[in-house]
Coordinates of C-alpha atoms in Angstrom, one line a residue:
Y1 CA -15.0 -17.5 -15.2
S2 CA -15.4 -16.0 -18.7
N3 CA -11.5 -14.7 -17.9
N4 CA -8.3 -14.5 -15.5
N5 CA -7.8 -10.8 -15.6
Y6 CA -6.8 -9.2 -11.9
T7 CA -6.8 -5.4 -11.4
E8 CA -6.6 -3.8 -8.5
Y9 CA -6.2 0.2 -8.2
G10 CA -5.4 2.1 -4.7
V11 CA -5.1 6.5 -3.7
E12 CA -4.9 7.2 -0.3
T13 CA -4.2 11.0 0.5
S14 CA -3.7 13.0 3.7
I15 CA -3.2 16.4 5.4
N16 CA -1.8 17.1 8.2
F17 CA -1.8 20.3 10.8
P18 CA 0.9 20.6 14.1
N19 CA -1.6 21.6 15.9
F20 CA -4.7 19.9 18.2
L21 CA -7.6 20.7 15.9
F22 CA -11.1 20.3 17.5
P23 CA -14.3 22.3 17.9
F24 CA -15.3 24.5 20.8
I25 CA -11.6 24.1 22.3
S26 CA -9.9 27.0 24.1
S27 CA -6.2 27.8 22.8
D28 CA -4.3 26.9 25.7
F29 CA -5.5 23.8 25.7
K30 CA -4.9 23.2 22.4
R31 CA -0.9 24.1 22.9
K32 CA -0.6 22.3 25.8
I33 CA -1.8 18.7 23.9
R34 CA 1.0 19.9 21.3
A35 CA -0.9 16.8 18.8
T36 CA -0.8 16.9 15.3
T37 CA -4.4 16.7 13.9
E38 CA -4.6 14.3 10.6
F39 CA -7.3 14.1 7.6
G40 CA -7.3 11.0 5.5
L41 CA -9.1 9.8 2.5
Q42 CA -8.7 6.4 0.7
Y43 CA -10.1 4.9 -2.4
N44 CA -9.6 0.7 -3.1
Y45 CA -10.8 -0.6 -6.7
Q46 CA -10.4 -4.2 -6.9
L47 CA -12.2 -5.7 -10.7
R48 CA -11.9 -9.7 -10.7
P49 CA -13.6 -11.8 -12.9
E50 CA -15.6 -13.4 -9.7
F51 CA -16.5 -9.7 -8.1
L52 CA -16.1 -6.0 -8.4
R53 CA -15.4 -4.7 -5.0
T54 CA -14.5 -0.8 -4.2
M55 CA -13.7 0.4 -0.4
A56 CA -14.0 3.9 0.4
S57 CA -13.0 5.5 4.0
A58 CA -12.0 8.6 5.5
N59 CA -10.1 9.2 8.9
W60 CA -9.4 12.0 11.8
S61 CA -7.1 11.3 14.0
Y62 CA -4.4 13.0 16.5
K63 CA -0.5 12.0 16.9
W64 CA 2.0 13.0 19.8
T65 CA 5.4 12.1 20.7
Q66 CA 6.1 11.8 24.5
R67 CA 9.7 11.9 26.0
Q68 CA 11.0 11.7 22.2
K69 CA 10.4 7.7 23.2
I70 CA 6.8 7.4 22.9
Q71 CA 4.3 8.0 20.4
H72 CA 0.7 7.9 20.7
R73 CA -2.4 7.9 18.4
I74 CA -6.1 8.4 18.8
D75 CA -8.0 7.5 15.3
L76 CA -11.7 9.5 16.7
I77 CA -13.5 8.4 13.8
N78 CA -12.3 5.8 10.8
I79 CA -15.4 5.2 8.3
A80 CA -15.0 2.6 6.0
F81 CA -17.6 1.4 3.5
L82 CA -17.4 -1.6 1.0
Y83 CA -19.1 -1.8 -1.6
L84 CA -19.8 -4.7 -4.3
P85 CA -21.7 -3.7 -7.0
R86 CA -21.5 -7.2 -9.1
I87 CA -20.6 -10.1 -7.9
S88 CA -20.7 -13.7 -10.4
E89 CA -23.3 -16.0 -10.4
R90 CA -20.5 -18.4 -10.5
F91 CA -19.1 -17.1 -7.6
K92 CA -22.3 -16.8 -5.6
E93 CA -23.1 -20.5 -6.3
D94 CA -19.7 -22.2 -5.1
Y95 CA -19.5 -20.0 -2.3
I96 CA -22.5 -17.8 -0.7
N97 CA -25.8 -19.3 -1.9
K98 CA -24.8 -22.6 -0.4
G99 CA -25.1 -20.9 3.6
Q100 CA -22.3 -22.9 4.4
N101 CA -19.7 -20.4 4.5
H102 CA -20.3 -17.7 6.7
I103 CA -17.4 -15.9 6.4
F104 CA -17.6 -15.7 2.4
Q105 CA -21.9 -14.4 3.2
Y106 CA -20.7 -11.9 5.6
N107 CA -17.4 -10.2 4.1
Y108 CA -19.1 -10.1 0.3
Q109 CA -22.0 -7.7 1.4
D110 CA -22.5 -4.0 1.3
R111 CA -21.1 -3.1 4.6
L112 CA -20.1 -0.3 6.7
I113 CA -16.7 -0.2 9.7
I114 CA -17.3 2.6 11.5
N115 CA -14.1 2.3 14.2
M116 CA -12.2 4.4 16.9
G117 CA -8.7 3.3 18.3
Y118 CA -5.8 3.8 20.1
S119 CA -2.6 2.7 19.6
Y120 CA 0.8 3.1 22.0
N121 CA 4.8 3.0 20.7
Y122 CA 7.7 2.6 22.8
N123 CA 11.3 2.5 21.5
S124 CA 13.8 2.7 24.1
V125 CA 16.4 4.5 22.0
G126 CA 13.7 6.7 20.6
G127 CA 14.6 9.0 18.1
S128 CA 18.1 7.9 18.3
I129 CA 17.2 4.7 16.4
I130 CA 18.9 3.7 13.3
N131 CA 18.6 1.4 10.3
N132 CA 21.8 -1.5 11.7
T133 CA 20.0 -3.1 15.1
I134 CA 23.5 -4.6 15.7
A135 CA 24.2 -1.1 16.7
S136 CA 22.8 -1.1 20.1
N137 CA 20.7 -2.3 22.7
S138 CA 16.8 -2.1 22.7
Y139 CA 13.4 -3.5 22.6
S140 CA 10.1 -1.9 21.7
I141 CA 6.4 -1.8 23.2
R142 CA 3.5 -1.4 20.5
F143 CA -0.4 -1.9 21.9
N144 CA -3.2 -1.2 19.6
F145 CA -7.2 -1.4 20.3
E146 CA -10.1 -0.2 18.4
S147 CA -14.1 -0.9 18.6
A148 CA -16.1 -0.7 15.8
G149 CA -20.5 -0.7 15.9
N150 CA -21.2 0.0 19.4
I151 CA -22.5 3.8 18.6
M152 CA -24.4 2.7 15.7
Y153 CA -25.4 -0.2 17.7
A154 CA -26.8 1.6 21.2
L155 CA -28.8 4.3 18.7
S156 CA -30.5 1.5 16.4
K157 CA -31.5 -0.3 19.7
A158 CA -32.5 3.4 21.2
T159 CA -34.6 3.9 17.9
N160 CA -36.0 0.2 18.0
I161 CA -35.1 0.0 13.9
R162 CA -35.5 -2.8 12.3
K163 CA -33.4 -5.7 11.4
N164 CA -32.6 -6.9 8.0
N165 CA -33.2 -10.5 7.1
D166 CA -30.2 -11.4 8.0
G167 CA -30.8 -10.1 11.7
E168 CA -28.6 -7.2 11.6
Y169 CA -28.8 -3.3 11.7
A170 CA -28.7 -1.0 9.1
I171 CA -28.4 2.6 8.1
L172 CA -30.0 3.2 5.0
G173 CA -30.3 -0.5 4.0
I174 CA -26.5 -0.7 4.5
P175 CA -25.4 -3.2 7.8
Y176 CA -22.4 -2.4 9.9
A177 CA -19.4 -4.0 11.3
Q178 CA -19.6 -4.6 15.2
Y179 CA -16.1 -5.8 17.1
V180 CA -13.0 -5.2 19.8
K181 CA -9.6 -5.7 18.3
G182 CA -6.3 -5.6 20.1
E183 CA -2.6 -6.0 19.6
F184 CA 0.2 -6.3 21.5
D185 CA 3.9 -7.1 20.5
F186 CA 7.1 -7.1 22.2
S187 CA 10.6 -6.9 20.6
K188 CA 14.1 -6.8 21.9
N189 CA 17.5 -6.7 20.6
I190 CA 20.3 -7.1 22.5
R191 CA 24.1 -6.5 21.4
I192 CA 26.9 -9.0 21.4
D193 CA 29.6 -6.8 19.9
H194 CA 29.9 -4.6 17.2
R195 CA 28.8 -7.4 14.8
N196 CA 26.6 -9.4 16.3
S197 CA 23.4 -9.3 18.2
F198 CA 20.1 -11.4 19.1
A199 CA 16.8 -10.0 18.2
F200 CA 13.4 -11.5 19.6
H201 CA 10.0 -10.7 19.3
V202 CA 6.4 -12.0 20.5
G203 CA 3.0 -10.5 19.0
L204 CA -0.2 -11.5 20.2
G205 CA -3.8 -10.1 18.6
I206 CA -7.4 -11.3 18.7
A207 CA -10.3 -9.4 17.3
V208 CA -13.9 -10.3 18.5
P209 CA -17.3 -9.8 16.9
Y210 CA -20.4 -9.4 18.6
G211 CA -23.7 -7.8 18.4
N212 CA -24.7 -6.3 14.3
A213 CA -22.4 -8.9 13.4
K214 CA -20.9 -12.3 12.6
T215 CA -17.7 -12.4 12.0
I216 CA -15.0 -9.8 11.5
P217 CA -14.7 -8.1 8.4
F218 CA -11.9 -9.4 6.2
E219 CA -9.6 -6.2 6.1
K220 CA -9.3 -6.9 10.2
Q221 CA -8.9 -10.2 10.2
Y222 CA -5.4 -11.6 10.5
F223 CA -3.6 -14.2 8.5
S224 CA -0.1 -16.3 9.0
G225 CA 2.9 -17.2 7.0
G226 CA 4.5 -14.9 4.8
A227 CA 8.0 -12.5 5.2
N228 CA 7.0 -10.9 8.5
S229 CA 5.5 -14.0 10.3
V230 CA 6.1 -18.1 10.3
R231 CA 8.6 -17.7 7.5
G232 CA 8.4 -21.6 6.6
W233 CA 5.0 -21.1 5.1
T234 CA 3.9 -18.6 1.9
V235 CA 1.7 -15.5 3.1
R236 CA -1.9 -16.6 4.2
D237 CA -1.1 -20.0 4.0
L238 CA -0.7 -21.2 7.5
G239 CA -3.7 -22.0 9.4
P240 CA -6.4 -21.1 11.2
G241 CA -5.4 -24.3 13.6
S242 CA -4.9 -27.5 12.1
F243 CA -7.2 -26.4 9.4
V244 CA -6.1 -28.5 5.6
R245 CA -5.4 -26.1 2.8
T246 CA -7.0 -28.0 -0.3
K247 CA -6.9 -27.0 -4.2
N248 CA -10.4 -25.2 -3.4
T249 CA -9.0 -23.4 -0.9
N250 CA -9.7 -19.0 -0.6
L251 CA -7.9 -16.5 1.2
L252 CA -11.4 -16.3 3.1
D253 CA -10.7 -19.6 4.7
Q254 CA -7.2 -18.8 5.8
S255 CA -8.2 -16.2 8.0
G256 CA -8.9 -16.0 11.9
D257 CA -9.3 -14.1 14.9
I258 CA -6.6 -15.0 16.8
K259 CA -2.8 -14.5 15.8
L260 CA 0.0 -15.4 18.2
D261 CA 3.9 -14.7 16.8
A262 CA 7.1 -15.6 17.7
S263 CA 10.3 -15.4 16.5
I264 CA 13.9 -15.3 17.5
E265 CA 17.0 -14.1 14.8
Y266 CA 20.9 -14.1 15.2
R267 CA 22.0 -11.0 13.4
S268 CA 25.7 -10.5 12.0
K269 CA 27.5 -8.3 9.8
L270 CA 29.2 -10.2 6.7
F271 CA 30.7 -7.9 4.5
W272 CA 30.6 -4.2 3.3
K273 CA 26.7 -3.7 3.2
F274 CA 25.4 -7.3 4.1
Q275 CA 24.3 -9.0 6.8
G276 CA 23.1 -12.5 8.1
A277 CA 20.8 -14.1 9.7
I278 CA 19.4 -17.3 11.5
F279 CA 16.4 -17.5 12.8
V280 CA 13.8 -19.5 14.1
D281 CA 9.7 -19.0 13.9
A282 CA 6.5 -20.2 15.5
G283 CA 3.4 -19.1 15.3
N284 CA -0.4 -19.5 14.0
I285 CA -3.8 -18.1 13.4
W286 CA -7.1 -19.2 15.2
T287 CA -11.5 -18.7 15.0
I288 CA -13.1 -18.0 17.8
R289 CA -16.0 -19.8 16.6
D290 CA -16.3 -23.1 15.0
Y291 CA -17.0 -22.4 11.1
D292 CA -18.0 -25.7 9.0
N293 CA -15.5 -24.4 6.2
Q294 CA -12.4 -24.3 8.7
P295 CA -12.6 -27.5 10.0
G296 CA -10.0 -27.6 13.2
G297 CA -10.0 -24.0 13.2
V298 CA -11.1 -22.7 16.6
F299 CA -9.0 -22.0 19.4
K300 CA -9.5 -24.3 22.1
F301 CA -6.9 -24.1 25.4
D302 CA -6.3 -27.6 25.2
K303 CA -5.2 -28.0 22.0
F304 CA -4.2 -24.8 20.9
Y305 CA -0.5 -25.0 22.1
K306 CA -0.3 -28.8 19.3
Q307 CA -1.4 -26.0 16.9
I308 CA 1.8 -23.9 16.9
A309 CA 3.8 -24.2 13.6
V310 CA 7.6 -23.5 14.2
A311 CA 9.8 -22.7 10.7
Y312 CA 13.5 -22.4 10.7
G313 CA 16.2 -20.5 8.1
L314 CA 18.5 -18.6 6.9
G315 CA 18.5 -14.9 5.7
L316 CA 20.7 -12.3 3.9
R317 CA 20.1 -8.6 3.9
L318 CA 21.4 -5.6 2.2
D319 CA 21.5 -2.3 4.5
L320 CA 21.2 0.7 2.9
D321 CA 21.7 3.1 5.5
F322 CA 17.9 4.5 4.5
F323 CA 16.5 1.2 4.0
I324 CA 17.2 -2.8 4.6
L325 CA 16.5 -5.2 1.4
R326 CA 15.5 -8.8 3.2
F327 CA 16.0 -12.2 1.6
D328 CA 14.9 -14.8 3.6
G329 CA 14.3 -18.8 3.2
G330 CA 12.2 -20.6 5.6
M331 CA 11.5 -24.3 6.2
K332 CA 9.2 -25.8 8.0
A333 CA 10.4 -27.8 11.3
L334 CA 6.2 -28.5 12.5
N335 CA 3.6 -28.6 10.7
P336 CA 0.6 -28.6 13.0
V337 CA -2.0 -29.3 9.8
Y338 CA -0.9 -33.2 11.3
E339 CA -1.4 -34.5 14.6
S340 CA 1.3 -37.4 14.8
G341 CA 3.1 -39.0 12.2
K342 CA 6.9 -38.2 9.6
D343 CA 4.8 -35.4 8.1
R344 CA 4.3 -33.5 11.3
Y345 CA 8.0 -33.3 12.0
P346 CA 9.2 -31.9 8.4
I347 CA 12.8 -31.0 10.4
I348 CA 13.2 -34.6 10.7
H349 CA 11.6 -35.5 7.0
P350 CA 12.4 -32.6 5.0
K351 CA 11.5 -32.3 1.7
F352 CA 12.6 -29.0 -0.1
S353 CA 10.1 -28.4 -2.8
R354 CA 7.2 -28.9 0.1
D355 CA 8.8 -27.1 3.0
F356 CA 10.6 -24.2 1.7
A357 CA 9.8 -20.8 1.5
F358 CA 11.1 -17.7 -0.4
H359 CA 10.7 -14.5 0.6
F360 CA 11.6 -10.9 -0.1
A361 CA 10.9 -7.9 1.5
V362 CA 11.9 -4.4 2.6
G363 CA 13.0 -3.3 6.7
Y364 CA 13.6 -6.5 8.9
P365 CA 10.6 -8.6 10.1
F366 CA 10.8 -7.2 13.8

């Protein structure tokens, strides 16, 4: 490419009203709901040697709290427009025009994402929760569901509009995404004494494209590795499945439709505001469909459990009361890229330069 410069800008704003706003609804009903209404706008600008990509979105949501422990959120509508005014010819030739990488072909086109969703969050200690999770026994449950494109697809079928050359329905020439996505997350903290605790976490997510979509939009896909996932791998460096990373691997090659994460940590106060941790993480991502550019990445019931990566490590946390600075060092224990041999078990044959990953983050991983 002509240069190696990367620039990204993002801006967002929202306005919240402390009541339920919706046309043609009585005042008595609005008072009973006791929900907060949010209207938001977001804009993102990415300038890279390969392309210029922008994303503009707007959302209308409702939020309310129940018994100080349960939080509900309904995204009535979220409209996002992905626009690519420029793609370099080299990028087209390397990744798009060959007709082999369906993920690239799908994600580097102008596209509409019109979705709605619901999320549920429960925390057993409710409003009394504090940063120092050693202080009490607690658990939390999070569930999220979203759906995109269904209303537009029904309208497209009803009006019998023509599909474009890629076999997709489009609005004003812009194809729209269609998928369903669900996530479940459970975390629990077990207090041993005033200085020590165990914490564990399990999370599962799945996104299914259908109808007007060949794959999930990049912004909605899953990735693995990093400070809040399997910490023996750097961010977006694990999976999908037993996929082998090469020098030509792109971020889109290491994304998926299914994600599984599980972790356990032993946390202990050290001195002053410092805490230590010992952790074990496991997980990976997978694709629902078998793509040529992601060999070994598709989810199969008779193989997925063999492709679960495992890592272990140590962490140091600085608890500043209003937020926590976290430093974690992870080592690979089981590498799913290899089906057998010593490289599959780096816990037995460790190599620091190959198997270690360092992470800096704000807040606990779960």
